[in-house]
PDB file of N, CA and C in Angstrom:
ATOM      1  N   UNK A1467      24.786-110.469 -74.741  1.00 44.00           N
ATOM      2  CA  UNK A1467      23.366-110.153 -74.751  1.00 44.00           C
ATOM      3  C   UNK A1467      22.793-110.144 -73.333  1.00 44.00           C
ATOM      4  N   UNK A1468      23.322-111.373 -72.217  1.00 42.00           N
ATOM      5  CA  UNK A1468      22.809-111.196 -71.127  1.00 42.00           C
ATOM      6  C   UNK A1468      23.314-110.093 -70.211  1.00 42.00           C
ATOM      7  N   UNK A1469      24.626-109.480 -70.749  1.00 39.00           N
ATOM      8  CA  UNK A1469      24.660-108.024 -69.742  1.00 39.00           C
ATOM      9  C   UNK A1469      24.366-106.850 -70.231  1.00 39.00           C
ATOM     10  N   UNK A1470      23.634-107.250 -71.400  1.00 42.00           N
ATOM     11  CA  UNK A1470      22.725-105.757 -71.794  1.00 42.00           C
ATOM     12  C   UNK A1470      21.774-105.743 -71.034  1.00 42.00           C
ATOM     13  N   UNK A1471      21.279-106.792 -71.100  1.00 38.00           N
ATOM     14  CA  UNK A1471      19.444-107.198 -70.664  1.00 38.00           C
ATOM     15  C   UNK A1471      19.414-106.417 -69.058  1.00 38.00           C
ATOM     16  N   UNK A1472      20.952-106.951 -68.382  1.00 34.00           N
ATOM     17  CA  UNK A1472      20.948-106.790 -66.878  1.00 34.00           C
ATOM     18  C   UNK A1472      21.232-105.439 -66.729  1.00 34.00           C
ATOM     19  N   UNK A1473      21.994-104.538 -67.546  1.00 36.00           N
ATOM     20  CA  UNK A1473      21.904-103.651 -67.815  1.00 36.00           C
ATOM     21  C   UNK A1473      21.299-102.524 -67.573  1.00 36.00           C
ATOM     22  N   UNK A1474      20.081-102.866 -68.796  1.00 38.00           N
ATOM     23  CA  UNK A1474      18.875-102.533 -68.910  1.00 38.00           C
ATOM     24  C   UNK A1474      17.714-102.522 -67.765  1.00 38.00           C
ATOM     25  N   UNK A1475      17.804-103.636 -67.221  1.00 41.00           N
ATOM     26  CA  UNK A1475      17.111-103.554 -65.824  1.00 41.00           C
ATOM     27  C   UNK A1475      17.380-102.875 -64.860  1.00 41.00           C
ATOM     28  N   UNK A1476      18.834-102.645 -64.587  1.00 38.00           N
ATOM     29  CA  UNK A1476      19.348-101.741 -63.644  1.00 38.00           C
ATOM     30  C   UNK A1476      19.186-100.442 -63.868  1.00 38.00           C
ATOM     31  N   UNK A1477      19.240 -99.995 -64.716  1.00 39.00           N
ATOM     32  CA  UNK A1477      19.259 -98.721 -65.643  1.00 39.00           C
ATOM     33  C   UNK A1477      17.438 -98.038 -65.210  1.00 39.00           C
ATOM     34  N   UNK A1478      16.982 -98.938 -65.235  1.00 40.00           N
ATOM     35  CA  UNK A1478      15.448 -98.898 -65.317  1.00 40.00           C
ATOM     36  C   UNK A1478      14.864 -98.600 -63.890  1.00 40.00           C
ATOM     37  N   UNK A1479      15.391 -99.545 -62.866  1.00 37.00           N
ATOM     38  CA  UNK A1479      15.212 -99.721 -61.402  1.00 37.00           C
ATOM     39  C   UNK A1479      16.088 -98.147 -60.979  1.00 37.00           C
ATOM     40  N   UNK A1480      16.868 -97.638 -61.114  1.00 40.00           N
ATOM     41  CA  UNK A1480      18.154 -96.540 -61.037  1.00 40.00           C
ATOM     42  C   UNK A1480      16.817 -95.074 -61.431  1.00 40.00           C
ATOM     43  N   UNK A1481      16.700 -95.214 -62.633  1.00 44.00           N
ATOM     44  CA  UNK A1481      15.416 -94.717 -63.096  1.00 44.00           C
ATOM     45  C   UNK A1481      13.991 -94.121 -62.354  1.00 44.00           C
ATOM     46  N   UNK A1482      13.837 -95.262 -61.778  1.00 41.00           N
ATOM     47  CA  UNK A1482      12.416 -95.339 -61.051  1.00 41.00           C
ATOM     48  C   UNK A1482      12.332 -95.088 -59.614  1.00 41.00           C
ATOM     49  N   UNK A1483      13.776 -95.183 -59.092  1.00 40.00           N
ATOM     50  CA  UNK A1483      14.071 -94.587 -57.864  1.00 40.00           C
ATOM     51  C   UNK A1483      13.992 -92.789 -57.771  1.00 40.00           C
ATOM     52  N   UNK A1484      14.974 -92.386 -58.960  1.00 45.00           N
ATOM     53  CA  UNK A1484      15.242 -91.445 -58.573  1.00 45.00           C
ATOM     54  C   UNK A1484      13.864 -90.758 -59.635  1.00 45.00           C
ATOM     55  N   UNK A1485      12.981 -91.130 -60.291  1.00 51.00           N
ATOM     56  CA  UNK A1485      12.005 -89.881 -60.421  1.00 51.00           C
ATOM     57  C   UNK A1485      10.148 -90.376 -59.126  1.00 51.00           C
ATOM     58  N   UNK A1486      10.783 -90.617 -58.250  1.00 70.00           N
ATOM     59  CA  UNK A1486       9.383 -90.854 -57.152  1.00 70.00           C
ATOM     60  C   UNK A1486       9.989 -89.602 -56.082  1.00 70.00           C
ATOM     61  N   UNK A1487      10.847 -88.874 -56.246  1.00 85.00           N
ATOM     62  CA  UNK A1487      10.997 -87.617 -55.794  1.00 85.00           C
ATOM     63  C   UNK A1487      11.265 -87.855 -54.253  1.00 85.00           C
ATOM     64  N   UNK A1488      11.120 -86.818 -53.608  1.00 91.00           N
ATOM     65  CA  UNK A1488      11.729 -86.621 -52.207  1.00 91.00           C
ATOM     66  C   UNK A1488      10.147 -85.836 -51.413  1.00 91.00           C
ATOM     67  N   UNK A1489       9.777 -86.680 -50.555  1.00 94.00           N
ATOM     68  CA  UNK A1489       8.317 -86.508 -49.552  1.00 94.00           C
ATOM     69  C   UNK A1489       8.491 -85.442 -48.964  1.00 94.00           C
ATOM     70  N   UNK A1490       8.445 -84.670 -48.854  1.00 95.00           N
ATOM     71  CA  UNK A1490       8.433 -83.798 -47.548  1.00 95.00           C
ATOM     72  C   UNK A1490       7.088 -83.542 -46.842  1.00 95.00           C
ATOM     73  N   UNK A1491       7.007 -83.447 -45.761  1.00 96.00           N
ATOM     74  CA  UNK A1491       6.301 -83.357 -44.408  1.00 96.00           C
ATOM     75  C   UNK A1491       5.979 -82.482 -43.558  1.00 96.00           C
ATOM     76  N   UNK A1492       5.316 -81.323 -43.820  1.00 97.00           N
ATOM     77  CA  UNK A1492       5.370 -79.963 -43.132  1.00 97.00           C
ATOM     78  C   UNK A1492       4.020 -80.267 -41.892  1.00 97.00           C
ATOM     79  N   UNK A1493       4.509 -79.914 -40.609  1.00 96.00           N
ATOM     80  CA  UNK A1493       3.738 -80.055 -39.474  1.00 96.00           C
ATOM     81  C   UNK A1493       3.459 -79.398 -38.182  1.00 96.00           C
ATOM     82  N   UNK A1494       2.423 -78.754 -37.512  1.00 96.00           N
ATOM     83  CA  UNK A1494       2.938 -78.079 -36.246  1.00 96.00           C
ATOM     84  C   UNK A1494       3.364 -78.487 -35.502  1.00 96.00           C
ATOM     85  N   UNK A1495       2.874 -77.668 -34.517  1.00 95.00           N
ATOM     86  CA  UNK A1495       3.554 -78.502 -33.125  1.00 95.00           C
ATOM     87  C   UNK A1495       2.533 -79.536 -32.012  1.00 95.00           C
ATOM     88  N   UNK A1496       1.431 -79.717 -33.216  1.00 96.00           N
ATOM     89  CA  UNK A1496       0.531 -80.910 -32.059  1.00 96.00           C
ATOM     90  C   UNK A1496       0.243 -81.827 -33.215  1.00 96.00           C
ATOM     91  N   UNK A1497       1.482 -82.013 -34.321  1.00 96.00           N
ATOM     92  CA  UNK A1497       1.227 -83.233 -35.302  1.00 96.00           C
ATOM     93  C   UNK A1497       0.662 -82.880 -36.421  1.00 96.00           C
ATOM     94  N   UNK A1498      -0.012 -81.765 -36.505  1.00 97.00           N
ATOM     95  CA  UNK A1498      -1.228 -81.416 -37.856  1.00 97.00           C
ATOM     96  C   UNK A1498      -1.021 -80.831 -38.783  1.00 97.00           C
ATOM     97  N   UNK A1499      -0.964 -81.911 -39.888  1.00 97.00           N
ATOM     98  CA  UNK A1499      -0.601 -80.555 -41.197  1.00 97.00           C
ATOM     99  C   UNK A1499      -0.661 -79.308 -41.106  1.00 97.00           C
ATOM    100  N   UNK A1500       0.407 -78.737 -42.006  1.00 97.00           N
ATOM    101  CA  UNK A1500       0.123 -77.513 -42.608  1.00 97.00           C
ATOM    102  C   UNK A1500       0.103 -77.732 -43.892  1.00 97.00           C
ATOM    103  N   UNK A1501      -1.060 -77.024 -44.326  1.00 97.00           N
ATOM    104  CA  UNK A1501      -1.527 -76.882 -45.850  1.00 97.00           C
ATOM    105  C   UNK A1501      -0.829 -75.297 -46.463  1.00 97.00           C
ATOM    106  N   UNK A1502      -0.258 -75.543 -47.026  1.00 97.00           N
ATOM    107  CA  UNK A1502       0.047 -73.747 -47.895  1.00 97.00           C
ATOM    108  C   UNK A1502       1.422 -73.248 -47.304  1.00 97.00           C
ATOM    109  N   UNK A1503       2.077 -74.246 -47.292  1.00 97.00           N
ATOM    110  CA  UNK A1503       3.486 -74.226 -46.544  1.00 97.00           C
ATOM    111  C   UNK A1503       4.513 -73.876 -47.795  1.00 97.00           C
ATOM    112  N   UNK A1504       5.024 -72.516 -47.512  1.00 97.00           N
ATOM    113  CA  UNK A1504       6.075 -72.283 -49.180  1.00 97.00           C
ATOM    114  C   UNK A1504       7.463 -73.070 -48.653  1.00 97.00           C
ATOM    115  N   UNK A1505       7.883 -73.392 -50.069  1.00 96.00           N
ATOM    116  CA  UNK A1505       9.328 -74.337 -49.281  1.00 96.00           C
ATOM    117  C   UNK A1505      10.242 -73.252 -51.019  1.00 96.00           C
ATOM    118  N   UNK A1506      11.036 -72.401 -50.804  1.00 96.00           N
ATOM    119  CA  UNK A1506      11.725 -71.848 -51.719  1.00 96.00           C
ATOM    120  C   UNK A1506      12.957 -72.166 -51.589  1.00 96.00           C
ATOM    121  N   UNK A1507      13.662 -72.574 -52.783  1.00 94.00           N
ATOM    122  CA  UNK A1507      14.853 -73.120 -53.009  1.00 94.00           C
ATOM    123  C   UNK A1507      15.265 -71.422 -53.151  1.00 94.00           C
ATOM    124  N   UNK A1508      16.543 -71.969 -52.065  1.00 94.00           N
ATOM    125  CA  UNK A1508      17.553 -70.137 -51.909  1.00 94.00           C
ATOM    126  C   UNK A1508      18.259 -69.864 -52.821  1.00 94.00           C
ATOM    127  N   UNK A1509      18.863 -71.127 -53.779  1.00 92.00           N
ATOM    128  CA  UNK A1509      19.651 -70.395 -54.548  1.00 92.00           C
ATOM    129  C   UNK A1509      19.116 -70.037 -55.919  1.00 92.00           C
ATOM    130  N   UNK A1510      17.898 -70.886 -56.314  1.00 91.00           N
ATOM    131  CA  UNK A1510      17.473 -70.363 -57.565  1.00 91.00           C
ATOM    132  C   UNK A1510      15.800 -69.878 -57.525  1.00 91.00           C
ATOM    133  N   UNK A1511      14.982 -69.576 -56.088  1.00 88.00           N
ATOM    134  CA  UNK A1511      13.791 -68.975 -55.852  1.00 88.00           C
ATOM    135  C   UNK A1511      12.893 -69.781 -55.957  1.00 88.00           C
ATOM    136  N   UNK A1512      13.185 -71.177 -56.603  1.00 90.00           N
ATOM    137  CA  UNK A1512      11.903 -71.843 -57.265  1.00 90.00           C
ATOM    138  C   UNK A1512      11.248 -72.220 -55.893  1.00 90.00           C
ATOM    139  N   UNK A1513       9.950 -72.656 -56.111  1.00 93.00           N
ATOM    140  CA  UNK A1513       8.830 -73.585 -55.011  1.00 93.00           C
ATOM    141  C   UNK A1513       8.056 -74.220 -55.052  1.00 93.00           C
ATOM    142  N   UNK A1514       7.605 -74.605 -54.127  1.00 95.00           N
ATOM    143  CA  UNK A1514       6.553 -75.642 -54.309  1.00 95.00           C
ATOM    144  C   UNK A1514       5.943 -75.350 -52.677  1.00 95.00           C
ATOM    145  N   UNK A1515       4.173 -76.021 -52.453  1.00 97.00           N
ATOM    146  CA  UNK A1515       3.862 -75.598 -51.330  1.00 97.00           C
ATOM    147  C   UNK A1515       3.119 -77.054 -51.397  1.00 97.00           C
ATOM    148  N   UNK A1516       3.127 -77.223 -49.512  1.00 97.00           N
ATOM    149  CA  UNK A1516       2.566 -78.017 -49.345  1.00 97.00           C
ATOM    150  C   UNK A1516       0.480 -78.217 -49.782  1.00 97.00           C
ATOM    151  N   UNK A1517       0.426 -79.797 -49.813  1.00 97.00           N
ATOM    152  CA  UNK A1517      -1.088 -79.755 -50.159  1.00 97.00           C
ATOM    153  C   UNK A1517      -1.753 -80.063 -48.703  1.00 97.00           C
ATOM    154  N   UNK A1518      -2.878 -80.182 -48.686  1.00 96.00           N
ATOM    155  CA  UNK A1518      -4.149 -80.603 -47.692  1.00 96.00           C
ATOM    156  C   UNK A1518      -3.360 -81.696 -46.959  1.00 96.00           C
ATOM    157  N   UNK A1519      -2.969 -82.615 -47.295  1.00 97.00           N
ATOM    158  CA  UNK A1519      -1.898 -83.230 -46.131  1.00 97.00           C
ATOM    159  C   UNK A1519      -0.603 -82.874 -45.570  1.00 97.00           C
ATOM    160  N   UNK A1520      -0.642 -81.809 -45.963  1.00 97.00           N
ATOM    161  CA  UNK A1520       0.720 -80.871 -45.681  1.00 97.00           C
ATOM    162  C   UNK A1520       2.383 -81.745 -46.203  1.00 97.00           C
ATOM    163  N   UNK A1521       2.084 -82.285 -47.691  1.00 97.00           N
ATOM    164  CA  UNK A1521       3.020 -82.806 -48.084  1.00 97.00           C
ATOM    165  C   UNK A1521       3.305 -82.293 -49.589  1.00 97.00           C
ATOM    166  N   UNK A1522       4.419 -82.121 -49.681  1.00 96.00           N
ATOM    167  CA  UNK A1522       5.220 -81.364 -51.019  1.00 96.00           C
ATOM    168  C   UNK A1522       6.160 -82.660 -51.625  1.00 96.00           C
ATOM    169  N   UNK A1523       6.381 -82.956 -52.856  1.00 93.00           N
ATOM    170  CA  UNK A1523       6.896 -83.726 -53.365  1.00 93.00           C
ATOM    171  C   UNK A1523       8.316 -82.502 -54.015  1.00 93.00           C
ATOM    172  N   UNK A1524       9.543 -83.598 -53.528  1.00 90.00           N
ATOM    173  CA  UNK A1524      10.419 -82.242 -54.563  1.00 90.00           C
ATOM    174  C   UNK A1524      10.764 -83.043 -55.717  1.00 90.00           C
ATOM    175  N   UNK A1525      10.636 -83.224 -57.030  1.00 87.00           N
ATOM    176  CA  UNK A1525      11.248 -84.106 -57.981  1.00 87.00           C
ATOM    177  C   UNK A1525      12.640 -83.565 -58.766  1.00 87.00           C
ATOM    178  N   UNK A1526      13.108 -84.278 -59.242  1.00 83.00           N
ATOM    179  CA  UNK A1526      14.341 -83.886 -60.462  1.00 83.00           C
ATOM    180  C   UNK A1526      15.190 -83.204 -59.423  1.00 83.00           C
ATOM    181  N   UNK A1527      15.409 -83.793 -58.085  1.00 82.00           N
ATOM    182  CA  UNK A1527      16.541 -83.277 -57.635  1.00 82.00           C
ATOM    183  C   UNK A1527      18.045 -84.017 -57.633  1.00 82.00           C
ATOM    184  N   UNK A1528      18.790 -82.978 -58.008  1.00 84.00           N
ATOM    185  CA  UNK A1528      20.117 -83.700 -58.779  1.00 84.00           C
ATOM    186  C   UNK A1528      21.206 -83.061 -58.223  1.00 84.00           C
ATOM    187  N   UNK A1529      21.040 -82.001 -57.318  1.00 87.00           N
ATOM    188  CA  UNK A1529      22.231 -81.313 -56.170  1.00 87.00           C
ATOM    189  C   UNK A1529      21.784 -81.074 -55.208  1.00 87.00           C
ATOM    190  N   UNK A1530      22.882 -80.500 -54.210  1.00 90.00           N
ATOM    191  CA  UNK A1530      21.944 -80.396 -52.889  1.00 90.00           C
ATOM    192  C   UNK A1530      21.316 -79.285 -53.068  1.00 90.00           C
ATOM    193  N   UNK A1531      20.426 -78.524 -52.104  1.00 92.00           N
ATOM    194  CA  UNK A1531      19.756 -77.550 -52.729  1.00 92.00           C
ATOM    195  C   UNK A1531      19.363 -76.991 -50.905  1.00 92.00           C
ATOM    196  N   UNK A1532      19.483 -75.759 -50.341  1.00 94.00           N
ATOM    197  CA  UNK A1532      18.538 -75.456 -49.487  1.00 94.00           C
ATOM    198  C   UNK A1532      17.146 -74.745 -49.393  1.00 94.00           C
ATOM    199  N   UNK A1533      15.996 -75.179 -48.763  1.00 95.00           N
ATOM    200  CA  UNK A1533      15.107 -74.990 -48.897  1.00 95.00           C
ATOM    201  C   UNK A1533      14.640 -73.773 -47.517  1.00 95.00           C
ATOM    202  N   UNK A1534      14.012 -72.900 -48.065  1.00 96.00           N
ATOM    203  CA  UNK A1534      13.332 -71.939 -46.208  1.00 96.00           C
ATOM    204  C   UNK A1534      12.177 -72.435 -46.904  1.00 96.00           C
ATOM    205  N   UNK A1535      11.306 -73.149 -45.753  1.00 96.00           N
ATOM    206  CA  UNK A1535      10.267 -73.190 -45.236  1.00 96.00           C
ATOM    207  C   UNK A1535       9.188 -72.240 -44.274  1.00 96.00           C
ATOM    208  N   UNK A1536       8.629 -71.470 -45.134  1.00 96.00           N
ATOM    209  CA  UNK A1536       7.364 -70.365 -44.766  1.00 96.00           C
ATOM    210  C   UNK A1536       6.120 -70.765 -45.096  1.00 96.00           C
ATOM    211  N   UNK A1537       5.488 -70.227 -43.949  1.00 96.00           N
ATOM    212  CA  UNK A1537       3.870 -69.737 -43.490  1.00 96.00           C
ATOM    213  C   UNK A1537       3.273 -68.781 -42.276  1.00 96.00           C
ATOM    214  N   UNK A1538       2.993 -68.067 -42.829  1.00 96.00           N
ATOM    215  CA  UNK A1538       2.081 -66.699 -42.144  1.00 96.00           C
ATOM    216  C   UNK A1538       1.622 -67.586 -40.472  1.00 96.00           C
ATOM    217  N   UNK A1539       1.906 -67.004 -39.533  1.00 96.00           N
ATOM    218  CA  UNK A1539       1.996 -67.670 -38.204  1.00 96.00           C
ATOM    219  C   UNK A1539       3.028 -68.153 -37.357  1.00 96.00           C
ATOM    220  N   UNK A1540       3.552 -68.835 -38.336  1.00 96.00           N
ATOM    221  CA  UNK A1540       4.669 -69.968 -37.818  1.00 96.00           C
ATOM    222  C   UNK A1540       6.361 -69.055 -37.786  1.00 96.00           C
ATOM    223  N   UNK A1541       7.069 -69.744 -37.074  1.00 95.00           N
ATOM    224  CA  UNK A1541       8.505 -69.301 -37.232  1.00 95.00           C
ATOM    225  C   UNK A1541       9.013 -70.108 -38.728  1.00 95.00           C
ATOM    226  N   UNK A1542       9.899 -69.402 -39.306  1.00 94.00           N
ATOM    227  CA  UNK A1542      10.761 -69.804 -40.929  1.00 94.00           C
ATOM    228  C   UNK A1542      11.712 -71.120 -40.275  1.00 94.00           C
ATOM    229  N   UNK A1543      11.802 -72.343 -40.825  1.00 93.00           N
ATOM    230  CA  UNK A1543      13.195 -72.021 -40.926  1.00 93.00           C
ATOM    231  C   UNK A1543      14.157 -72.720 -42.546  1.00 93.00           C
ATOM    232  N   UNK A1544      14.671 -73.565 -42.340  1.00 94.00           N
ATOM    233  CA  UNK A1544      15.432 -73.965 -43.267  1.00 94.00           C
ATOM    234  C   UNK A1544      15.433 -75.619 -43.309  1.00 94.00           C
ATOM    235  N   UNK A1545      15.891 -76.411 -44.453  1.00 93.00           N
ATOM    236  CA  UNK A1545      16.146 -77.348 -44.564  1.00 93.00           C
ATOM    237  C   UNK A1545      17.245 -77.740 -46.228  1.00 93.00           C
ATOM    238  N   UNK A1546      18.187 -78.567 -45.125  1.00 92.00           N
ATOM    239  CA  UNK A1546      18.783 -78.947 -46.944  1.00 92.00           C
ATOM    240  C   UNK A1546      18.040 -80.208 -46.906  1.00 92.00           C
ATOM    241  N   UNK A1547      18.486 -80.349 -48.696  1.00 91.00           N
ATOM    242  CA  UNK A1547      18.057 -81.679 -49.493  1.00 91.00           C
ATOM    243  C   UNK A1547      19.353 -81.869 -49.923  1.00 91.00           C
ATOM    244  N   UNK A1548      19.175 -83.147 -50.575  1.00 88.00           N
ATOM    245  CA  UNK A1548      20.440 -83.953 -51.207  1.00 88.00           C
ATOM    246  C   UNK A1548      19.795 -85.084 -51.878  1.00 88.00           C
ATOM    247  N   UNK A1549      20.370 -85.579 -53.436  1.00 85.00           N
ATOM    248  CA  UNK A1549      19.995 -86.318 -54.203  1.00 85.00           C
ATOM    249  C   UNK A1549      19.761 -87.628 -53.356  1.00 85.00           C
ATOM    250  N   UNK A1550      20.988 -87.449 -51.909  1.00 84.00           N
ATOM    251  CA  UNK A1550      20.893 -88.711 -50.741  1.00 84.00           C
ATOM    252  C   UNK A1550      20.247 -89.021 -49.337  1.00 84.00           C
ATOM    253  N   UNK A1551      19.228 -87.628 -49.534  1.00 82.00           N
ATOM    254  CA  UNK A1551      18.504 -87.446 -48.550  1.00 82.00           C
ATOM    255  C   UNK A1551      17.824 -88.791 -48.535  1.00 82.00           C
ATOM    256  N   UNK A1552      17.030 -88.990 -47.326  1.00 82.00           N
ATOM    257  CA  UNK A1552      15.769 -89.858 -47.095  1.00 82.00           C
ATOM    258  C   UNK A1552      15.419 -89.797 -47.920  1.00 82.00           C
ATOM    259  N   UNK A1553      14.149 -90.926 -48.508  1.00 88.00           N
ATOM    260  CA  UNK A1553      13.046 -90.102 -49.515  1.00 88.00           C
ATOM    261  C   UNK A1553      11.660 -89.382 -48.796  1.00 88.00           C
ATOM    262  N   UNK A1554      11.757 -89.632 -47.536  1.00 92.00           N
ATOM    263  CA  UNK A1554      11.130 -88.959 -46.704  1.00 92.00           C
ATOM    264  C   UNK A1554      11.592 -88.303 -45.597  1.00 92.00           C
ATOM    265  N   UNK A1555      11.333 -86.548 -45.497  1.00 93.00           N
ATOM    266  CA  UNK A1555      11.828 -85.852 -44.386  1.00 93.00           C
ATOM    267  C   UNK A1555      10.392 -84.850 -43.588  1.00 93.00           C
ATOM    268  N   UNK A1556      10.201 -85.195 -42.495  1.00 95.00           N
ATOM    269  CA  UNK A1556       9.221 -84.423 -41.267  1.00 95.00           C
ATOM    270  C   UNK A1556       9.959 -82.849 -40.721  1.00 95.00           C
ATOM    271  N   UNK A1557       9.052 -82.137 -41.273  1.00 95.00           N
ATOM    272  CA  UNK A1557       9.398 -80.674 -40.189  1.00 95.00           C
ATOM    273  C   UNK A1557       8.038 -80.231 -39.559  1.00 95.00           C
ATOM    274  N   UNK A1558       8.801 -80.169 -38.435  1.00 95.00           N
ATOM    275  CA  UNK A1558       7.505 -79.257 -37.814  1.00 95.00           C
ATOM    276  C   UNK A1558       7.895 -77.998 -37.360  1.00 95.00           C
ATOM    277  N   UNK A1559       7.140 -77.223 -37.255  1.00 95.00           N
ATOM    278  CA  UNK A1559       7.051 -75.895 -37.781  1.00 95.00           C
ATOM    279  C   UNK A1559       6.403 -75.017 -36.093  1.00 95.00           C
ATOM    280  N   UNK A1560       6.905 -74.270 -35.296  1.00 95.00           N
ATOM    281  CA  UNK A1560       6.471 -73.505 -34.275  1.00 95.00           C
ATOM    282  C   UNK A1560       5.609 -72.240 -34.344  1.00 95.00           C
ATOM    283  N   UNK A1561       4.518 -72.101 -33.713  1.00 95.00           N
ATOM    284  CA  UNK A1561       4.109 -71.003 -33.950  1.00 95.00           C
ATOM    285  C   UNK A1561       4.622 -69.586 -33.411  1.00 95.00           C
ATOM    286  N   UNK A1562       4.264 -68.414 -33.856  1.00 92.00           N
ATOM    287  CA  UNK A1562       4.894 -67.819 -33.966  1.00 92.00           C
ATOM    288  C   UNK A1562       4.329 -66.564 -32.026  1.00 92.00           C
TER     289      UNK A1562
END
């Protein structure tokens, strides 16, 4: 009974790690958000864009995945993820 319980807790903590997702950090080049930053996963199109703090949450990531990072101005470029990434990663972004 006591290595279900412990189990169960681990199971739970394992859980709660992996759905608080992966931070990302989109930024220029004097520190300042970018808001409306597309981040498209290459191999299956999907996205997500940064908000008013120029931060994108990626959740339910379960392979590695590469991401291009676009916005009108700036140079593109790329970033991978991994289920073992940081849970927080900073790009900053050059203008164009």
């Amino acid at each position: 009974m006591k290595s279900i319980f412990t189990l169960l807790i681990l199971l739970t903590s394992l859980f709660s790690i992996a759905s608080e997702g992966l931070k990302i950090t989109v930024l220029d080049e004097n520190n300042q958000p970018l808001t409306g930053v597309k981040l498209v996963a290459v191999d299956d199109q999907s996205s997500v864009y940064t908000d008013f703090d120029g931060v994108s949450i990626l959740e339910n990531l379960e392979d590695s995945k590469i991401y291009k990072v676009e916005i009108v101005g700036y140079e593109s470029g790329f970033v991978k993820v991994s289920p073992n990434s940081d849970k927080e990663i900073e790009i900053v972004l050059r203008k164009k």
